[in-house]
Amino acid sequence: MLTEKQAQASLLDWITDPDPARGIDFARGDEWDHWPYDRLATLAGGVAAGLRARGVRRGQVVSIVQGAGPHFVGTLFGAMLAGAAASPIAPPMTFQDRELYRAHVSGLVRTARPALVVADAGLLERIAEIVGDVPVLPTEEVIAAGEGAPAIRDPGELALLQFTSGSSGHARGVLVPYGALAANVAAIRSWLRMTRDDATATWLPVHHDMGLIGCLITPVVNGSDLRQMPPEEFIRDPARFLRCFDAGGAVLTSMPNFGLGYLARRVRPQALDGLDLSRLRAVIVGAERVDDQVLERFCRLLEPCGFKRRAVLPAYGLAEGTLAVTGLGLDDAWTTLRVRTSQLRLGGRAETAAEPAGPDDARQPVIGCGTPMAGVSISVQDEDGEALDDGVVGEIVVSGDSVARGYVSGQSGSSTSIENGRLRTGDIGFLREGQLYVLGRLGDSLKLRGRSLFAEDLELTMHHAGVPPHRMAALLGHRSGAATVVAVFEQAQQGWVESALELLPRHAEGAEVVLVSAPRGSIARTSSGKPKRRQLWQAFVNDRLPGTVITGGTP
């Protein structure tokens, strides 16, 4: 394990000795704006001096509300140089609900308690109105404040205050020290056999751990070229993203399952005429459950261009693990097991098969997510913390150098926890021949389009809409392969149903929403009053949940 100074040096030395021959190309409309690393290093140094001049001190937090671009890179690393923990916050999407965004940002800022917020120039007024007394500045003003000041390099103990991907202010602030970040970056570089000649291309948002660490910090620290498109440009022209990997271009990328599906759905084969993807070495797929049918469609689209199926690398990670926990090896083909998920329980053996037994086989396909990263150990445990055998379902528990320090003090409300360097993920899965198969949370949360949707968030939303807190429970999971949200109301009233039909599809975009009116007392609860969501979810998928379906089909 690296010392603190060694970890800091491994992440920041590129600023002291940047390679002017390499850098980042930022998509700007139909053009690419090239910034060599020496120019980005100068930008980061100017930000660091400006932050200190504006009163930011070692150990404080700097929140960053910026989209992908040179200013984000300069502010991110400039905050680290100045000794602050950088804390990225997503800027508002073009059509995002303003009140939801306001609640989200205000919740993150209350948690982070930043000394300063650095925002895109066009967002200053909006962000300032949300964060209140916290100063909000654009990168240009930060740099101007430090003009003429000596260079700063005084990193603190924390590199990042990284938020889990919850919504509406319920995301948890994860404390990522330099040691954990350096260990995870080194593990990713080793896993992918990265050299300086291995360019990366990405469209992922830079505020999320996969885009931030996997597709920005890692290639920058590696000293390799990077092509970065904002998500909206990828949505507008996904074929352009694929052209980043043409002969002589990028060889590495990463995205959630829905990104592969979007490419397979929107890109026509004729748009790829003449494209050579034979050097594309790794397409890492993570952040949400991987769909084998999506992988097949993606491969069928690209194989005529020389793309190799083994380049698809399913992986598993989470913010509390800094990022990567497991990943499929470069020389391995992905594996699919069919699992009877409707009958899973902790401590039970997963009933699996390599192929469907017939057209009526109820088992769902589950993709293997590879083996642990270097320096990471995983085990699958029962509710008492005892390790389980291969093939037995339990909670995924992670330990090793990449595990974050913990959460911002006072945060609670999630089944994920960190104690004494051991990360209880709250995710359910099993091991088979050393490879991890992730099944989800069995009713507690759901990953949709790269973010986690939490049952507690939906319940709070409905409570604010007038539903008494003990008259409703939200259940989340996959039914017949589809992401599903079930809202169970005890003796549903018309007003509750109307609010649910308005609010839940907006919060749970991408999932099927099912509303159920159940008799009083139907929502099983713990002694502390919390819904027993796993038990209720199992009743739902097994057609044993009492009540009447109001909308969303037959449970």
PDB file of C-alpha atoms in Angstrom, residues 266-378:
ATOM      1  CA  ARG A 266     -29.889   4.376 -32.952  1.00  0.00           C
ATOM      2  CA  VAL A 267     -26.849   3.672 -35.154  1.00  0.00           C
ATOM      3  CA  ARG A 268     -27.586   2.255 -38.576  1.00  0.00           C
ATOM      4  CA  PRO A 269     -25.056  -0.159 -40.115  1.00  0.00           C
ATOM      5  CA  GLN A 270     -24.549   2.115 -43.131  1.00  0.00           C
ATOM      6  CA  ALA A 271     -23.325   4.865 -40.776  1.00  0.00           C
ATOM      7  CA  LEU A 272     -20.368   2.603 -39.947  1.00  0.00           C
ATOM      8  CA  ASP A 273     -19.217   1.975 -43.513  1.00  0.00           C
ATOM      9  CA  GLY A 274     -15.422   1.971 -43.675  1.00  0.00           C
ATOM     10  CA  LEU A 275     -15.001   2.072 -39.892  1.00  0.00           C
ATOM     11  CA  ASP A 276     -12.214  -0.090 -38.439  1.00  0.00           C
ATOM     12  CA  LEU A 277     -12.904  -1.108 -34.813  1.00  0.00           C
ATOM     13  CA  SER A 278     -10.435  -3.977 -34.692  1.00  0.00           C
ATOM     14  CA  ARG A 279      -8.204  -2.201 -32.139  1.00  0.00           C
ATOM     15  CA  LEU A 280     -11.003  -1.404 -29.682  1.00  0.00           C
ATOM     16  CA  ARG A 281      -9.745  -3.424 -26.724  1.00  0.00           C
ATOM     17  CA  ALA A 282     -12.123  -2.737 -23.860  1.00  0.00           C
ATOM     18  CA  VAL A 283     -15.751  -1.626 -23.574  1.00  0.00           C
ATOM     19  CA  ILE A 284     -16.339  -1.740 -19.828  1.00  0.00           C
ATOM     20  CA  VAL A 285     -20.015  -2.196 -18.935  1.00  0.00           C
ATOM     21  CA  GLY A 286     -21.131  -1.348 -15.422  1.00  0.00           C
ATOM     22  CA  ALA A 287     -23.173   1.017 -13.199  1.00  0.00           C
ATOM     23  CA  GLU A 288     -26.378  -0.983 -13.715  1.00  0.00           C
ATOM     24  CA  ARG A 289     -27.488  -4.520 -14.416  1.00  0.00           C
ATOM     25  CA  VAL A 290     -26.102  -5.847 -17.696  1.00  0.00           C
ATOM     26  CA  ASP A 291     -28.576  -7.242 -20.243  1.00  0.00           C
ATOM     27  CA  ASP A 292     -27.252 -10.126 -22.336  1.00  0.00           C
ATOM     28  CA  GLN A 293     -29.619  -9.290 -25.202  1.00  0.00           C
ATOM     29  CA  VAL A 294     -28.261  -5.738 -25.327  1.00  0.00           C
ATOM     30  CA  LEU A 295     -24.704  -7.089 -25.452  1.00  0.00           C
ATOM     31  CA  GLU A 296     -25.643  -9.364 -28.331  1.00  0.00           C
ATOM     32  CA  ARG A 297     -27.267  -6.541 -30.320  1.00  0.00           C
ATOM     33  CA  PHE A 298     -24.282  -4.272 -29.692  1.00  0.00           C
ATOM     34  CA  CYS A 299     -21.823  -6.895 -30.875  1.00  0.00           C
ATOM     35  CA  ARG A 300     -23.867  -7.727 -33.973  1.00  0.00           C
ATOM     36  CA  LEU A 301     -23.842  -4.054 -34.955  1.00  0.00           C
ATOM     37  CA  LEU A 302     -20.068  -3.644 -34.607  1.00  0.00           C
ATOM     38  CA  GLU A 303     -18.646  -7.033 -35.606  1.00  0.00           C
ATOM     39  CA  PRO A 304     -18.738  -6.186 -39.366  1.00  0.00           C
ATOM     40  CA  CYS A 305     -16.280  -3.381 -38.475  1.00  0.00           C
ATOM     41  CA  GLY A 306     -13.782  -5.815 -36.933  1.00  0.00           C
ATOM     42  CA  PHE A 307     -15.020  -5.442 -33.355  1.00  0.00           C
ATOM     43  CA  LYS A 308     -14.185  -8.414 -31.115  1.00  0.00           C
ATOM     44  CA  ARG A 309     -16.788  -9.688 -28.649  1.00  0.00           C
ATOM     45  CA  ARG A 310     -14.114 -10.224 -26.001  1.00  0.00           C
ATOM     46  CA  ALA A 311     -13.685  -6.466 -25.832  1.00  0.00           C
ATOM     47  CA  VAL A 312     -16.965  -6.298 -23.852  1.00  0.00           C
ATOM     48  CA  LEU A 313     -15.957  -6.350 -20.176  1.00  0.00           C
ATOM     49  CA  PRO A 314     -18.789  -6.453 -17.619  1.00  0.00           C
ATOM     50  CA  ALA A 315     -17.696  -4.964 -14.295  1.00  0.00           C
ATOM     51  CA  TYR A 316     -19.008  -4.165 -10.837  1.00  0.00           C
ATOM     52  CA  GLY A 317     -18.218  -1.138  -8.726  1.00  0.00           C
ATOM     53  CA  LEU A 318     -19.641   1.576  -6.501  1.00  0.00           C
ATOM     54  CA  ALA A 319     -18.658   4.958  -5.127  1.00  0.00           C
ATOM     55  CA  GLU A 320     -17.813   3.491  -1.708  1.00  0.00           C
ATOM     56  CA  GLY A 321     -15.225   1.277  -3.438  1.00  0.00           C
ATOM     57  CA  THR A 322     -13.886   4.470  -5.101  1.00  0.00           C
ATOM     58  CA  LEU A 323     -14.992   2.897  -8.390  1.00  0.00           C
ATOM     59  CA  ALA A 324     -13.957  -0.523  -9.711  1.00  0.00           C
ATOM     60  CA  VAL A 325     -14.371  -3.652  -7.565  1.00  0.00           C
ATOM     61  CA  THR A 326     -14.443  -6.477 -10.117  1.00  0.00           C
ATOM     62  CA  GLY A 327     -14.012  -6.726 -13.871  1.00  0.00           C
ATOM     63  CA  LEU A 328     -13.775  -9.345 -16.580  1.00  0.00           C
ATOM     64  CA  GLY A 329     -10.252 -10.036 -17.779  1.00  0.00           C
ATOM     65  CA  LEU A 330      -9.107  -8.862 -21.203  1.00  0.00           C
ATOM     66  CA  ASP A 331      -8.605 -12.424 -22.394  1.00  0.00           C
ATOM     67  CA  ASP A 332     -11.950 -13.738 -21.133  1.00  0.00           C
ATOM     68  CA  ALA A 333     -15.358 -13.991 -22.778  1.00  0.00           C
ATOM     69  CA  TRP A 334     -18.379 -12.883 -20.801  1.00  0.00           C
ATOM     70  CA  THR A 335     -20.538 -15.587 -19.286  1.00  0.00           C
ATOM     71  CA  THR A 336     -24.297 -15.708 -18.817  1.00  0.00           C
ATOM     72  CA  LEU A 337     -26.035 -17.845 -16.224  1.00  0.00           C
ATOM     73  CA  ARG A 338     -29.775 -18.233 -16.048  1.00  0.00           C
ATOM     74  CA  VAL A 339     -30.941 -17.759 -12.459  1.00  0.00           C
ATOM     75  CA  ARG A 340     -34.377 -18.256 -10.926  1.00  0.00           C
ATOM     76  CA  THR A 341     -34.400 -14.786  -9.348  1.00  0.00           C
ATOM     77  CA  SER A 342     -38.019 -14.980  -8.192  1.00  0.00           C
ATOM     78  CA  GLN A 343     -37.038 -17.600  -5.625  1.00  0.00           C
ATOM     79  CA  LEU A 344     -33.798 -16.126  -4.353  1.00  0.00           C
ATOM     80  CA  ARG A 345     -33.155 -15.658  -0.668  1.00  0.00           C
ATOM     81  CA  LEU A 346     -30.106 -14.900   1.424  1.00  0.00           C
ATOM     82  CA  GLY A 347     -28.229 -18.093   2.208  1.00  0.00           C
ATOM     83  CA  GLY A 348     -29.988 -20.031  -0.546  1.00  0.00           C
ATOM     84  CA  ARG A 349     -28.208 -21.618  -3.463  1.00  0.00           C
ATOM     85  CA  ALA A 350     -28.766 -19.909  -6.794  1.00  0.00           C
ATOM     86  CA  GLU A 351     -30.458 -22.282  -9.201  1.00  0.00           C
ATOM     87  CA  THR A 352     -28.527 -21.699 -12.407  1.00  0.00           C
ATOM     88  CA  ALA A 353     -28.217 -23.060 -15.918  1.00  0.00           C
ATOM     89  CA  ALA A 354     -26.054 -22.108 -18.873  1.00  0.00           C
ATOM     90  CA  GLU A 355     -28.934 -22.408 -21.363  1.00  0.00           C
ATOM     91  CA  PRO A 356     -32.725 -21.988 -21.067  1.00  0.00           C
ATOM     92  CA  ALA A 357     -34.535 -25.266 -20.431  1.00  0.00           C
ATOM     93  CA  GLY A 358     -37.293 -24.249 -22.849  1.00  0.00           C
ATOM     94  CA  PRO A 359     -39.555 -21.369 -23.865  1.00  0.00           C
ATOM     95  CA  ASP A 360     -41.259 -21.329 -20.466  1.00  0.00           C
ATOM     96  CA  ASP A 361     -38.042 -21.298 -18.421  1.00  0.00           C
ATOM     97  CA  ALA A 362     -38.600 -18.638 -15.719  1.00  0.00           C
ATOM     98  CA  ARG A 363     -34.908 -18.206 -14.959  1.00  0.00           C
ATOM     99  CA  GLN A 364     -33.466 -14.766 -15.751  1.00  0.00           C
ATOM    100  CA  PRO A 365     -30.074 -14.229 -17.447  1.00  0.00           C
ATOM    101  CA  VAL A 366     -27.354 -12.842 -15.167  1.00  0.00           C
ATOM    102  CA  ILE A 367     -24.002 -11.707 -16.584  1.00  0.00           C
ATOM    103  CA  GLY A 368     -20.770 -12.429 -14.728  1.00  0.00           C
ATOM    104  CA  CYS A 369     -18.940  -9.260 -13.619  1.00  0.00           C
ATOM    105  CA  GLY A 370     -15.431 -10.703 -13.498  1.00  0.00           C
ATOM    106  CA  THR A 371     -12.957 -11.146 -10.676  1.00  0.00           C
ATOM    107  CA  PRO A 372     -11.650  -8.679  -8.071  1.00  0.00           C
ATOM    108  CA  MET A 373      -9.327  -5.825  -8.968  1.00  0.00           C
ATOM    109  CA  ALA A 374      -5.739  -5.907  -7.731  1.00  0.00           C
ATOM    110  CA  GLY A 375      -5.668  -5.062  -4.026  1.00  0.00           C
ATOM    111  CA  VAL A 376      -9.396  -5.784  -3.602  1.00  0.00           C
ATOM    112  CA  SER A 377     -11.007  -8.751  -1.847  1.00  0.00           C
ATOM    113  CA  ILE A 378     -14.662  -9.708  -2.030  1.00  0.00           C
TER     114      ILE A 378
END
